[in-house]
PDB file of C-alpha atoms in Angstrom:
ATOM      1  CA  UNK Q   1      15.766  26.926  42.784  1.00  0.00           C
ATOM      2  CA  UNK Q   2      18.415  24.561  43.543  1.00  0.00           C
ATOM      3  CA  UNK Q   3      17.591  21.022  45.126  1.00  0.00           C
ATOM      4  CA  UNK Q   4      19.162  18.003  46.296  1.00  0.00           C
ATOM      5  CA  UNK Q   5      19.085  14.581  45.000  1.00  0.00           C
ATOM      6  CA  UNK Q   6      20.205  12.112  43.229  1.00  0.00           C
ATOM      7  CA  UNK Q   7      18.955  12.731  39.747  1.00  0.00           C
ATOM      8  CA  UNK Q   8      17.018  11.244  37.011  1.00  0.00           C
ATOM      9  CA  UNK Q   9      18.532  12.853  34.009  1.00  0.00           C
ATOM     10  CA  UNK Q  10      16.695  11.029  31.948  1.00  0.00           C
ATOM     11  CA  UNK Q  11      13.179  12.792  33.001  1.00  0.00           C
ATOM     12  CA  UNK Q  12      14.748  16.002  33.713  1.00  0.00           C
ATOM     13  CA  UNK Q  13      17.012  17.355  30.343  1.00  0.00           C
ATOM     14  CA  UNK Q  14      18.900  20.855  30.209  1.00  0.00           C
ATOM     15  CA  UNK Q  15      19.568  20.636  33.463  1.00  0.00           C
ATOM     16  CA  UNK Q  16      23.076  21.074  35.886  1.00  0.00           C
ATOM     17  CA  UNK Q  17      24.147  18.912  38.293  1.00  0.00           C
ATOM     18  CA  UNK Q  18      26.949  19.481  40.793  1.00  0.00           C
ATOM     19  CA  UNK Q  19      28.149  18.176  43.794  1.00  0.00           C
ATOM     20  CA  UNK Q  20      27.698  19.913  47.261  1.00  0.00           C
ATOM     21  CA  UNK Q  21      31.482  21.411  47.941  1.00  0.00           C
ATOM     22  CA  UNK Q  22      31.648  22.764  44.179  1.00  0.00           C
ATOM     23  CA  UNK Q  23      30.664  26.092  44.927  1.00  0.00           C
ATOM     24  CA  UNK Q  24      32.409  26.286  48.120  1.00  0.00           C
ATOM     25  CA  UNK Q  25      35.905  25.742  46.024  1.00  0.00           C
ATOM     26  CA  UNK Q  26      38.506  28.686  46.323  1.00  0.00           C
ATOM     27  CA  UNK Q  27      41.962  28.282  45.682  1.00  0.00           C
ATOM     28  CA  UNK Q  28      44.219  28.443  48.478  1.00  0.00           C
ATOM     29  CA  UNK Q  29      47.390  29.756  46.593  1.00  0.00           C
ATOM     30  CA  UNK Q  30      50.380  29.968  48.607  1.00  0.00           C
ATOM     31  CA  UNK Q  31      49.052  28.330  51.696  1.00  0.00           C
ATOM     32  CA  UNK Q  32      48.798  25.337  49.219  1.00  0.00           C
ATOM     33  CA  UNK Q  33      51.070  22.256  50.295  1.00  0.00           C
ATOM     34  CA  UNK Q  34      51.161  21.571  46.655  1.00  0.00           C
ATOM     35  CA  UNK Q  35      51.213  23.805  43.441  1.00  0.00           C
ATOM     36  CA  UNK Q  36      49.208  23.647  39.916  1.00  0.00           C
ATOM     37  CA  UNK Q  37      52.178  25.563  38.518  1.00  0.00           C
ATOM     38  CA  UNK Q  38      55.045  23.699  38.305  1.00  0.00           C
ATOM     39  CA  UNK Q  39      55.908  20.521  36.740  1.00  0.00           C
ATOM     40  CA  UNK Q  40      54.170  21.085  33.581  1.00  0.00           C
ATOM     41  CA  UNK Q  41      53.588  23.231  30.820  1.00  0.00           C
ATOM     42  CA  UNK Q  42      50.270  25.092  31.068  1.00  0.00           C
ATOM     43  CA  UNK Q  43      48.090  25.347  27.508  1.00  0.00           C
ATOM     44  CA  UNK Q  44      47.203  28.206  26.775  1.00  0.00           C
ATOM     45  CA  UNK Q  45      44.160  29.303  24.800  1.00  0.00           C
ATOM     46  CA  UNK Q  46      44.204  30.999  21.365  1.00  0.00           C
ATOM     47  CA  UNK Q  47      42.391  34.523  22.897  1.00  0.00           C
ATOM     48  CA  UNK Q  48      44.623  34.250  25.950  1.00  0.00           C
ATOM     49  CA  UNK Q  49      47.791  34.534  23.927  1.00  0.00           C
ATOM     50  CA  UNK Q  50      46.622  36.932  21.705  1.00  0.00           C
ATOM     51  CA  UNK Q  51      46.165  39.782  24.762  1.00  0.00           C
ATOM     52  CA  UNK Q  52      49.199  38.171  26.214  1.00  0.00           C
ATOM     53  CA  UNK Q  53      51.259  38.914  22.985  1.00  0.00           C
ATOM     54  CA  UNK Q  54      50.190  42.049  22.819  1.00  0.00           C
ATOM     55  CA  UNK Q  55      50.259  43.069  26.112  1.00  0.00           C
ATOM     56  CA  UNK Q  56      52.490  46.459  26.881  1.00  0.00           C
ATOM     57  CA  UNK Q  57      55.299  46.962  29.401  1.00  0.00           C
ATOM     58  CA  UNK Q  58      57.988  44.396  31.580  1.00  0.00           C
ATOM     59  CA  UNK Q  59      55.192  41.390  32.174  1.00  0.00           C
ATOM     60  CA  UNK Q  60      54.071  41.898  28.816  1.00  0.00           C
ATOM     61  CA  UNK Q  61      58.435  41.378  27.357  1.00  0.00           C
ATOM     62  CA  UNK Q  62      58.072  38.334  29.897  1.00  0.00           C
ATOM     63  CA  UNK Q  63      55.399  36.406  28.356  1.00  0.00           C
ATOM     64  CA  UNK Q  64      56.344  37.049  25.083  1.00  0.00           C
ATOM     65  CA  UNK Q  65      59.685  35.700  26.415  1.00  0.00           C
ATOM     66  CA  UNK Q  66      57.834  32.228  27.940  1.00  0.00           C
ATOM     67  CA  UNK Q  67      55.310  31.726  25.542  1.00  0.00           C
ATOM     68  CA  UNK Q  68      55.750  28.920  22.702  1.00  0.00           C
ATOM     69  CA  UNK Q  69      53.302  28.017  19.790  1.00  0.00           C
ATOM     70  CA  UNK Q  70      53.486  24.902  17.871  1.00  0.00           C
ATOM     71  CA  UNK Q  71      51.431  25.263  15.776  1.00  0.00           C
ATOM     72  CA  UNK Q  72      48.902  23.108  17.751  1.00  0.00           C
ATOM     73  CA  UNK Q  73      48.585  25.381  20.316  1.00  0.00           C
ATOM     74  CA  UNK Q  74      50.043  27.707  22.790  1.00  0.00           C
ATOM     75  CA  UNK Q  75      51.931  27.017  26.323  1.00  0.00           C
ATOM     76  CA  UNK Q  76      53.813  28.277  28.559  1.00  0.00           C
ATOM     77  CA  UNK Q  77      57.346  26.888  29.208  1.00  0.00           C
ATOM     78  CA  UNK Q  78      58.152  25.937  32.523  1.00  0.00           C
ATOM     79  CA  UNK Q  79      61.834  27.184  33.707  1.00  0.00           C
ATOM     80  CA  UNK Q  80      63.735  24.816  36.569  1.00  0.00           C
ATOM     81  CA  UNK Q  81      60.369  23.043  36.460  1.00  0.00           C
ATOM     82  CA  UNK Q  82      57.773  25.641  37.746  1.00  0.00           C
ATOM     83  CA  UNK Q  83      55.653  28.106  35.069  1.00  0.00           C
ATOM     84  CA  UNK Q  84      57.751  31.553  34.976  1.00  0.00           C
ATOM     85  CA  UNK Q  85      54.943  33.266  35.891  1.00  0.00           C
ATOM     86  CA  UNK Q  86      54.725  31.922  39.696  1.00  0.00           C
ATOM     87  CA  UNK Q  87      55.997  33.535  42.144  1.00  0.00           C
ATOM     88  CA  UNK Q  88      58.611  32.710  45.076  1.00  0.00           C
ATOM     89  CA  UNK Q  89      55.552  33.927  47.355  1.00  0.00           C
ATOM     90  CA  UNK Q  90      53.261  31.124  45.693  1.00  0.00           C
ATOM     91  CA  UNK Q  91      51.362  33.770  43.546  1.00  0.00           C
ATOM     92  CA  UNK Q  92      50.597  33.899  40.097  1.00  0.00           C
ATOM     93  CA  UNK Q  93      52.401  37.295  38.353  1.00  0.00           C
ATOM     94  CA  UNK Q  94      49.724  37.833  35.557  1.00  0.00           C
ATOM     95  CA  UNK Q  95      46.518  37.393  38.521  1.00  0.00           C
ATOM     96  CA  UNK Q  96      48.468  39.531  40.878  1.00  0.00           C
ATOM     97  CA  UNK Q  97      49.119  42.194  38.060  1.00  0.00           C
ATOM     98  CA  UNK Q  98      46.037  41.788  35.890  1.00  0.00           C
ATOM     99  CA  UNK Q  99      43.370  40.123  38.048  1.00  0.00           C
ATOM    100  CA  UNK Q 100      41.904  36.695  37.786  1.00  0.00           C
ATOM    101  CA  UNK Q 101      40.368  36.818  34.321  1.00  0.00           C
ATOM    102  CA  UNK Q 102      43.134  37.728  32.930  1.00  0.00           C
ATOM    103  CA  UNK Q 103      44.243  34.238  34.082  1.00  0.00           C
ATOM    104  CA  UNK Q 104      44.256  31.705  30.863  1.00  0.00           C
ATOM    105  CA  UNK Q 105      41.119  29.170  30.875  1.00  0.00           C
ATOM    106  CA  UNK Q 106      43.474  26.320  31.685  1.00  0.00           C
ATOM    107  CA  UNK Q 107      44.155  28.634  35.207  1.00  0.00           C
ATOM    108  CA  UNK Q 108      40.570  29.931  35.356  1.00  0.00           C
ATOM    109  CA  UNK Q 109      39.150  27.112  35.717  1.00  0.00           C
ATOM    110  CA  UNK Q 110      41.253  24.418  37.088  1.00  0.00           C
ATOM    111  CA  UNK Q 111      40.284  22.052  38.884  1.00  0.00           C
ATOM    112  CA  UNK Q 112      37.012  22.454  38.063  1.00  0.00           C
ATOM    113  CA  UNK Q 113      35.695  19.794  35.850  1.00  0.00           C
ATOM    114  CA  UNK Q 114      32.435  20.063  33.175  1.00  0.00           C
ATOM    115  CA  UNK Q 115      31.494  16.932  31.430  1.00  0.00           C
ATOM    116  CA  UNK Q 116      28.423  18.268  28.859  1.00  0.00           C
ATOM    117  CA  UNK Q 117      26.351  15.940  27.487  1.00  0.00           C
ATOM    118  CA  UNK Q 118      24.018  17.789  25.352  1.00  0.00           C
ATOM    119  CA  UNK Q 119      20.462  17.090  27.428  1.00  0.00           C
ATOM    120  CA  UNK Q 120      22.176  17.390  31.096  1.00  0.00           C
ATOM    121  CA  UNK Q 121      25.848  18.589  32.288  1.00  0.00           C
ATOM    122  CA  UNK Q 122      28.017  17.515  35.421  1.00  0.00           C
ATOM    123  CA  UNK Q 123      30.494  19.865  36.968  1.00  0.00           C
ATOM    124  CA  UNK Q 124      33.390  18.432  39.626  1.00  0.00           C
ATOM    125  CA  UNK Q 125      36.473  18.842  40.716  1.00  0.00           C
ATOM    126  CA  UNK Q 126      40.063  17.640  40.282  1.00  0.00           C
ATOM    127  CA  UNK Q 127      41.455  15.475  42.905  1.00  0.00           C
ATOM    128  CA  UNK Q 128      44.984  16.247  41.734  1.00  0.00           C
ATOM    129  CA  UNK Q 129      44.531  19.576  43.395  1.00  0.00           C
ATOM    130  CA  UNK Q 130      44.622  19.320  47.145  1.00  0.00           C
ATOM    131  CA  UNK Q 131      42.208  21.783  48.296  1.00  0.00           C
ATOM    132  CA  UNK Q 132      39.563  20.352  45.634  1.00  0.00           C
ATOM    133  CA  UNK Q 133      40.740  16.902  47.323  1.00  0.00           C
ATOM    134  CA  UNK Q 134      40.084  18.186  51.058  1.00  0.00           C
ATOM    135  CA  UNK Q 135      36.468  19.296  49.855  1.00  0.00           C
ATOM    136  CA  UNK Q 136      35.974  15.980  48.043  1.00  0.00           C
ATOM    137  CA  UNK Q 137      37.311  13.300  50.862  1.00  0.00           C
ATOM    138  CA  UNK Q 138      35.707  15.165  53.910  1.00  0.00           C
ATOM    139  CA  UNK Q 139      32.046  16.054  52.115  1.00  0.00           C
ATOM    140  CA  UNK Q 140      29.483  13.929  54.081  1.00  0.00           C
ATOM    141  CA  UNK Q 141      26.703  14.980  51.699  1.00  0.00           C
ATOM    142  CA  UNK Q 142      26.538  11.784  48.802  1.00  0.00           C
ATOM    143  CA  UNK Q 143      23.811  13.948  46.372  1.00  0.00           C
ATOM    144  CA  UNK Q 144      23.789  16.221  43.694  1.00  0.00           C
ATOM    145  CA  UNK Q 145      22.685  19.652  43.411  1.00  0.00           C
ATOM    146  CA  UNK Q 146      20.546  20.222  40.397  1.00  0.00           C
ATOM    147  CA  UNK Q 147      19.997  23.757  38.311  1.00  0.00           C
ATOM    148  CA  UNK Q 148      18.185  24.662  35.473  1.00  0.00           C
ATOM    149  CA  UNK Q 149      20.472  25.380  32.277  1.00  0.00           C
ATOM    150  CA  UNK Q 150      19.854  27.879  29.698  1.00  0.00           C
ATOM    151  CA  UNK Q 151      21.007  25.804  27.159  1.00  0.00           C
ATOM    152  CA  UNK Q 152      20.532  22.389  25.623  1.00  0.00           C
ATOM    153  CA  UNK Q 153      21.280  20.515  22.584  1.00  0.00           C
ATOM    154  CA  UNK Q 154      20.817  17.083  21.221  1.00  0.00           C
ATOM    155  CA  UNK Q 155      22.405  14.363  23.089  1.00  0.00           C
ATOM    156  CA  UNK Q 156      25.291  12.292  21.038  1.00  0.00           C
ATOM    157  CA  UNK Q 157      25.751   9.851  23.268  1.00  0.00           C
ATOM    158  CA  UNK Q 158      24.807   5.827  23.242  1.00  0.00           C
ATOM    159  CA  UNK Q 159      21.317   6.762  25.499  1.00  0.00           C
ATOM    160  CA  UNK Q 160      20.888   2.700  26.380  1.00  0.00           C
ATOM    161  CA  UNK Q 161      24.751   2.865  27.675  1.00  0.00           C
ATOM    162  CA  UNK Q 162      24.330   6.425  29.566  1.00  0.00           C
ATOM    163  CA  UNK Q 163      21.243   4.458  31.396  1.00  0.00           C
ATOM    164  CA  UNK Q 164      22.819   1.734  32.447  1.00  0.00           C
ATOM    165  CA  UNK Q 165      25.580   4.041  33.871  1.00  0.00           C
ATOM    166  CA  UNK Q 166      23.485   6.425  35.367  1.00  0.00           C
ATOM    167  CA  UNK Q 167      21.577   3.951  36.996  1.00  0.00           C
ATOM    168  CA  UNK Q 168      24.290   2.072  38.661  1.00  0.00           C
ATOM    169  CA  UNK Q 169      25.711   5.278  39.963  1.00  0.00           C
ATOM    170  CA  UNK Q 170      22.559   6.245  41.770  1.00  0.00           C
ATOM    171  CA  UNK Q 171      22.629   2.203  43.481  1.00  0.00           C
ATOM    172  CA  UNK Q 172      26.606   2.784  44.048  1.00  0.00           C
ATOM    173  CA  UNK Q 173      25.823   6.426  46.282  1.00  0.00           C
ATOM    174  CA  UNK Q 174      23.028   4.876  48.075  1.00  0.00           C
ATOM    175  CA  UNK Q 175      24.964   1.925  48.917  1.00  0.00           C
ATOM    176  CA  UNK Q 176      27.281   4.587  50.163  1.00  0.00           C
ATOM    177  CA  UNK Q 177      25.455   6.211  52.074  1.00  0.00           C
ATOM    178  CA  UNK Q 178      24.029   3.688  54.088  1.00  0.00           C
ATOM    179  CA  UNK Q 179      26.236   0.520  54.028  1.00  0.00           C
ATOM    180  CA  UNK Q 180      28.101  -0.464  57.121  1.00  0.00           C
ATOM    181  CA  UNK Q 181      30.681  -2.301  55.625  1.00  0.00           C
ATOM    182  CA  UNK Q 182      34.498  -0.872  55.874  1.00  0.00           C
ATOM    183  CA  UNK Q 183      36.388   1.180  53.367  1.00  0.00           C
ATOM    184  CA  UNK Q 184      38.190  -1.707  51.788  1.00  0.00           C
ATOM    185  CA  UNK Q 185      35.014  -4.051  51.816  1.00  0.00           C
ATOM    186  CA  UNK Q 186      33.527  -1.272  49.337  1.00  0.00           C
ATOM    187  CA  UNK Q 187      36.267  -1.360  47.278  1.00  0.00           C
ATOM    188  CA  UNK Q 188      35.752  -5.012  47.105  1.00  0.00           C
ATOM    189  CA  UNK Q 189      32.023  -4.682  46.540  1.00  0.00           C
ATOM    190  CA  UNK Q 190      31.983  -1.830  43.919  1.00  0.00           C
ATOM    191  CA  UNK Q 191      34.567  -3.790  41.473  1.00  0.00           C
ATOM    192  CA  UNK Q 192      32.641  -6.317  41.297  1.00  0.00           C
ATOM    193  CA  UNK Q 193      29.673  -4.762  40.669  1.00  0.00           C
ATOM    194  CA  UNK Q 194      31.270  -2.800  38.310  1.00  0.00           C
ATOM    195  CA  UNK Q 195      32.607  -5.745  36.508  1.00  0.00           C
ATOM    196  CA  UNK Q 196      28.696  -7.137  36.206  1.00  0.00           C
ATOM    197  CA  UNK Q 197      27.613  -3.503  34.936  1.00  0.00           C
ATOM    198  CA  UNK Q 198      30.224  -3.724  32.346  1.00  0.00           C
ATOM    199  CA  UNK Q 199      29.102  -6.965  31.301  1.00  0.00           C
ATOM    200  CA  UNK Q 200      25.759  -5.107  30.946  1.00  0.00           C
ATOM    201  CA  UNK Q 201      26.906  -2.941  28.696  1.00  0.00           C
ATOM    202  CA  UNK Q 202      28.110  -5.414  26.694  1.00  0.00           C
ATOM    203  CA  UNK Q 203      24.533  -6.890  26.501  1.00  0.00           C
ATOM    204  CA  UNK Q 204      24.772  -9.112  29.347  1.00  0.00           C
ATOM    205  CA  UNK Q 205      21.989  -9.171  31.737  1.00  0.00           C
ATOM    206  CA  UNK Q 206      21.089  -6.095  34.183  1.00  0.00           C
ATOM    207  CA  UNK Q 207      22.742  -6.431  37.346  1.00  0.00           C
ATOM    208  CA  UNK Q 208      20.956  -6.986  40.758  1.00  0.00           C
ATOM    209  CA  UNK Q 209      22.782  -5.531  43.326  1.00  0.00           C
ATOM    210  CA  UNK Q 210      23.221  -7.348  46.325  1.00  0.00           C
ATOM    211  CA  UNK Q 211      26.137  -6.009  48.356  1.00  0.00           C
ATOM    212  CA  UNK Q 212      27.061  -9.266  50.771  1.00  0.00           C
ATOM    213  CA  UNK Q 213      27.078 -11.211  47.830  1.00  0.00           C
ATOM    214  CA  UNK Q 214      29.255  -9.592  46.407  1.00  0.00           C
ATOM    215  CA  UNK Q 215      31.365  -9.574  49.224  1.00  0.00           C
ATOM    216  CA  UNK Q 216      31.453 -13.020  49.540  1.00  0.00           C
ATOM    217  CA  UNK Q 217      32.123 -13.650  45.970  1.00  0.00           C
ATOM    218  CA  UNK Q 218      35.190 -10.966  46.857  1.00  0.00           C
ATOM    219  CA  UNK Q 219      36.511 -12.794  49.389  1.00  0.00           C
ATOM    220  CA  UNK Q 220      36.607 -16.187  47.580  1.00  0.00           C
ATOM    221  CA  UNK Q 221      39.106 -14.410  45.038  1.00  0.00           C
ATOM    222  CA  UNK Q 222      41.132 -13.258  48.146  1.00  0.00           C
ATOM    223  CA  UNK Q 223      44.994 -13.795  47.802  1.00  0.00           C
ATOM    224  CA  UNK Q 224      48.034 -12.019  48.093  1.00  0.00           C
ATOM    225  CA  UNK Q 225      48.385  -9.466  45.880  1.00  0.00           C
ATOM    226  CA  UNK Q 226      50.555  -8.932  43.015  1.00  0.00           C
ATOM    227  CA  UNK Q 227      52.400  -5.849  44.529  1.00  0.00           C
ATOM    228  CA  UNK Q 228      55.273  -5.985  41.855  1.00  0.00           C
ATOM    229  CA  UNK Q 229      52.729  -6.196  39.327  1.00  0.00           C
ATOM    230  CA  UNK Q 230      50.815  -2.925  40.231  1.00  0.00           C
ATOM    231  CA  UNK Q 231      53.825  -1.253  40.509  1.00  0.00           C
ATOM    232  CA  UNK Q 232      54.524  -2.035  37.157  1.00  0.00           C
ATOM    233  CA  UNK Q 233      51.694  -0.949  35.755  1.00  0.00           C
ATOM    234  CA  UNK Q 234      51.368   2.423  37.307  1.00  0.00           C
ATOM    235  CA  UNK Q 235      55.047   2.938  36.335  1.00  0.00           C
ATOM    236  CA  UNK Q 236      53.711   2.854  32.677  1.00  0.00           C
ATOM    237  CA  UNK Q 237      51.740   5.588  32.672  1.00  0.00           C
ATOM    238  CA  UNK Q 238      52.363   8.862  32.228  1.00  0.00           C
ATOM    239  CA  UNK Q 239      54.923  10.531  35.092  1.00  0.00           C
ATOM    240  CA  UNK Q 240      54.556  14.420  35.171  1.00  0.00           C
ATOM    241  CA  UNK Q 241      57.232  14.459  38.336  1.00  0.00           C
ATOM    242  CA  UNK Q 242      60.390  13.205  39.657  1.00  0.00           C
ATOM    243  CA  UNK Q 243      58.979  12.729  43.197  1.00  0.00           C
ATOM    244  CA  UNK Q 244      56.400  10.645  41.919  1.00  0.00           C
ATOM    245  CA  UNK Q 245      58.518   8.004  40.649  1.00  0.00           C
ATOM    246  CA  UNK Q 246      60.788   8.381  43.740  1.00  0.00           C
ATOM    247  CA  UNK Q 247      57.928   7.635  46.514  1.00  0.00           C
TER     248      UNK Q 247
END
């Protein structure tokens, strides 16, 4: 039985949650505008390169060619910055040769997402990949789907803290769903509010929500922004590509 809501995890333990589009993800391969194999070397996992060492014949000589261990781990090393197992028709070699599972779990699975918190578990997507981000920006459905699990273990997380979250989550969706205000306006809103829920956390008081307060409180702040400053910032993170820097 799978239903819709927004949950109460805190009522209902071993259970899944996942948004609508999840299931409906399928990658897109080479009708993708983009590619999850170049610009970075993919981890591989230990079982993974074990068949992949041992595997017989010309794309067995070729991974054993490509594939590096550390001693942390195992990866394959991108060549003129694109993993030497992709093709020039936008296919992977080893899932065209071998089949899907045959794929590493880094390929499996991206860009799914599974966040497991021992009484409940979220799954999601990655909106670095652009199909996932088509699904994600053009879903009109704000709730979560909810499974049973077969599993279940004791929670290790702060359960005051995950409350708190959980609960201003649920008021940030509905707000969503049913606020008229514009996309920017939001923005505005939910930074704020997420500033107060913070505070919270820190053992503030709880937060009332009151959207056009907020608002108003966000446009007293209103000034030019710092655009030299951001860019700043987001130049000192981590840069995976050339272009990125570039745009």
């Amino acid at each position: 039985m799978v239903t819709q809501s927004l949950p109460n995890y805190m009522v209902n333990p071993m259970k899944l949650y996942f948004p609508q589009y999840y299931n409906q993800f399928s990658c897109i391969a080479s009708a993708c505008p983009d590619s999850c194999c170049k610009d970075w070397a993919v981890d591989v996992d230990p079982e993974a390169a074990a068949r992949y060492l041992a595997l017989p014949g010309e794309l067995g000589d070729r991974l054993r060619a490509v594939l590096r261990d550390e001693g942390d781990g195992a990866y394959m090393e991108i060549e003129n910055g694109r993993c030497p197992m992709w093709r020039q028709d936008g296919l992977c070699r080893i899932q065209a040769e071998l089949g899907h599972e045959a794929l590493c779990q880094t390929c499996r699975e991206f860009p799914r997402l599974r966040h497991d918190y021992g009484n409940f578990v979220e799954l999601g997507l990655e909106l670095s990949c652009p199909e996932a981000a088509r699904l994600i920006m053009t879903s009109s459905v704000y709730g979560l789907y909810e499974k049973q699990a077969d599993w279940g273990v004791v929670s290790e997380y702060d359960s005051e803290c995950m409350t708190i979250l959980l609960r201003s989550r649920n008021v940030i969706l509905e707000y969503l769903q049913r606020t008229e205000h514009s996309a920017k306006e939001c923005l505005a809103v939910l930074l704020l509010y997420g500033y107060g829920v913070q505070s919270e956390i820190d053992g503030g008081e709880e937060q009332r929500f009151d959207p056009n307060a907020l608002l108003a409180e966000a446009k007293r702040y209103r000034g030019k922004g710092d655009v030299a400053g951001i860019l700043k910032l987001f130049s000192g993170f981590e840069i995976l590509t050339g272009e990125w820097k570039q745009r």
